[in-house]
Amino acid sequence: MSIAKTYNPKEVEDKWYQSWLENGLFKSKPNPHKQPYSVVIPPPNVTGVLHMGHMLNNTIQDILVRRARMQGKEACWVPGTDHASIATEAKVVAMLKERGISKKDITREEFLKYAWEWKEKYGGIILEQLKKLGASCDWDRTRFTMEEDLSAAVIQVFVDLHRKGYIYRGIRMVNWDPQGLTAVSDEEVIHKQVNSKLYYVNYQIEGEPENYITIATTRPETILGDTAICVNPNDARYQHLKGKKALVPLINRAIPIIQDEYVDMEFGTGALKVTPAHDINDYELGHRHNLASIDILNDNGTLNESAQLYIGEDRFVVRKKIVKDIDATGALVKTEEITNNVGYSERTDAVIEPKLSMQWFCRMEKLAEPALKAVMDDEIKLHPPKFKNMYRSWMENIRDWNISRQLWWGQQIPAYYLPDGSFVVAINAEEALVLAKQQTGNENLTHQDLRQDEDVLDTWFSSWLWPISVFNGFKDPDNPDIEYYYPTNDLVTAPEILFFWVARMIMAGFEYRRELPFRNVYLTGIVRDSIGRKMSKSLGNSPNPLNLIEQYGADGVRTGMLFSSPAGNDLPFDEKLCEQGRNFSNKIWNAFRLVKGWEVNTELPFPNELAINWFEAKFNEAVTQLEDHFDKFRISDALLTVYKLVWDDFCSLYLEMIKPAYQQPIDGETYKRTLAFFENLMKLLHPFMPFITEELWHELRERQAKDYLIVASWPEVKTADTEIIQNMDKAMEVVAGIRNVRSSKNIPNTKALELSVKAADASLINAFQPIIQKLANISEISFVETGLDNAISFVQGASEFFIPMEGNVDVAVERERLQKELEYTKGFLTSVGKKLSNERFVSGAPEAVLEKERQKKADAEAKIAALEQSLAAIG
């Protein structure tokens, strides 16, 4: 047969992926005769394109799914996308802007029509890209968080939780995005270190024109919303101001000076301006001290009438103006350059404004109880478990969840307002009208009298239902899919959404299925560049994954991602890892070419039983290690186990042990057993490198139509023969010793050498004689009672080995080399001896240092004895 000289991933990958699809090998349906194995994809944003984090996450998922499928389980990997309210709305607004259309000039219905148009055109890009990676998802099961059934589930849960008393409406401090014009969740706020200014401002004491209290602030534009100044009650500097009032600069509104131990006496001046409407900590202070709350900002970040000044101007324009105007009054004391943390909207990159807003909230404390217990009791295991403490801290200090967003793209909140300002919560408008009539006693109400809440639900409010909703568990709680596939097995995701998504899915699982949604959570690290920065498009330090696949092949990139990716720890990514992955593909391909290139003679005797028994033992040992790594979710270690088995044990040793002499045939039994080993190696490699393994599976021998590696049986765990492994290790040490002699004496590998052995146990040498002779190119092995004159020797274990120098080494050159090394070592021994005979050194040095010097002395003495013996041997 003709085998290509080099492996070409491009030809192979599309061919086999299409073949898997056409033969329905990713598809899954409930099978009572099989154990289910189900995984739901963390749904990427519908706006997304493949990035390095997706590559890592989905490679790990695919490895787990492919292995389970080969283990004979009914493997089901459910793909899908998240509607991503804020991100998608921003994309649609930008698209409309390009067409000369403003969102404020069109109706909600018109906007949603454009949004669905955008989604249909661009929304499936990332899923198509995952196919290039080899993701073996059941694509017929692809879900979208805003498809009809999943949206119905969201509305159903909202109504249910409201009726149970979990969901309520109220004014609270939220993260406000003035550009996106919506509240955003904590996880959608990115904190950045920025260079800022700290402004020191005098507030005049009311009725005392000569007296001031000085505050320090980074946000002088909020001064117009101040309703108090707060000092620490233990601060002696301000005791005289107790009960007095200060005047807000420029507008001279009198505000109380209050005391609270919250204030840090060491920061700034130890006096804090309190703006309850625009800072979460000030809000808490205001609540404790019953302060007024003055909201001076419009939703778009401009100042409103309550500010009295700068009305309609942007907050950052006002910052510059108010500092200038305060300075003109003489109240600006000084300005300091500082570095501080500022929150930015993840989606729009606008600076977040803490803002009081009427929002919908979900009470979390009771919902969190079973979700906390499940993880603490290891019903749900986090891998690595170090994240349990973080999880517990979050869950024990959980706050109510702001679930409303001021957007149009998303599930519209099913609350309907009546003319009197009251509201009803209902599944749909029909039910709302019925409830409204019951609530008011007014049978004349019509749909025109009801107005549905304009806001939509937080994206997470749909994705927390994902493991249930993808199997239609809300529409039909007893359907065959949800009964069979739920709870799912493993979830692979990032630590940064452990609370915002993972914990909430656990809560929803217990609330709506009375059981956990998955049993294991594998938390990947962050993919970072060579200098430790998180990879991102904005930094320009993230390679395009599709370009990497084009260059190194999907298998090369998959293995490259995993070569240094321990669970929960960041991945220091280097493109050289993908190059290493590609080299591994080439190594496997070359091994295949070597084996398939041999001529086979079935009449020849079977000479390789020892090598075959040894590799079988190594294979069984590796399978046992592999199972342990998978059980503990050490996916990177699992890959390295197979990598070493293939590269070191199979390619570098086993094939060298059994390969026939140049242009000679191989015996039939060895060839048959070697092909069987190759097939089993392809099975172990398949979850990691699906494309090259499937290709070689079909090239190794002819297959039946349905005989695909993707559904081949996973190798069984068998007891490894540890004795043959240990003995082979000893034999390989002998081979290494001979090779070291060749290297140090410049003896070519092609020159056959004689080997004499003064053996403590000749049985090991006898048993492994053929392998030692073949791998070390030894023409003859003989046993001696005493050392050999005029020979180079080395020791392995309790045995000494001799290689005659005559004809192999220039004796004069070797004698000179040994003599120089002996003189150097004697000099070194003298210097160490001087140290140890120095009383001051011996009495003053720590015991560990002394022990180190004594060891140096003993090593030098042993080396001198060996060198003198070698010199004596060559005369």
PDB file of N, CA and C in Angstrom, residues 6 31 264 279 315 549 558 682:
ATOM      1  N   THR A   6       4.167  12.265   4.878  1.00  0.00           N
ATOM      2  CA  THR A   6       3.844  13.098   6.047  1.00  0.00           C
ATOM      3  C   THR A   6       2.339  13.117   6.268  1.00  0.00           C
ATOM      4  N   ASN A  31     -31.551   4.883  26.187  1.00  0.00           N
ATOM      5  CA  ASN A  31     -31.359   3.455  25.933  1.00  0.00           C
ATOM      6  C   ASN A  31     -31.321   2.727  27.277  1.00  0.00           C
ATOM      7  N   ASP A 264     -12.778  54.812  57.838  1.00  0.00           N
ATOM      8  CA  ASP A 264     -11.365  54.519  58.073  1.00  0.00           C
ATOM      9  C   ASP A 264     -10.653  55.828  58.415  1.00  0.00           C
ATOM     10  N   ASP A 279     -23.399  55.320  45.728  1.00  0.00           N
ATOM     11  CA  ASP A 279     -22.317  54.472  46.222  1.00  0.00           C
ATOM     12  C   ASP A 279     -22.940  53.412  47.128  1.00  0.00           C
ATOM     13  N   ARG A 315     -21.395  63.210  33.139  1.00  0.00           N
ATOM     14  CA  ARG A 315     -20.748  63.128  34.462  1.00  0.00           C
ATOM     15  C   ARG A 315     -19.256  63.453  34.420  1.00  0.00           C
ATOM     16  N   ILE A 549      -5.500  25.776  14.234  1.00  0.00           N
ATOM     17  CA  ILE A 549      -5.948  24.489  13.689  1.00  0.00           C
ATOM     18  C   ILE A 549      -5.461  24.327  12.251  1.00  0.00           C
ATOM     19  N   ARG A 558      -5.429  20.484  20.133  1.00  0.00           N
ATOM     20  CA  ARG A 558      -6.072  19.872  21.303  1.00  0.00           C
ATOM     21  C   ARG A 558      -5.025  19.402  22.315  1.00  0.00           C
ATOM     22  N   MET A 682      -4.409   3.459  19.651  1.00  0.00           N
ATOM     23  CA  MET A 682      -5.325   4.394  18.998  1.00  0.00           C
ATOM     24  C   MET A 682      -6.585   4.582  19.838  1.00  0.00           C
TER      25      MET A 682
END
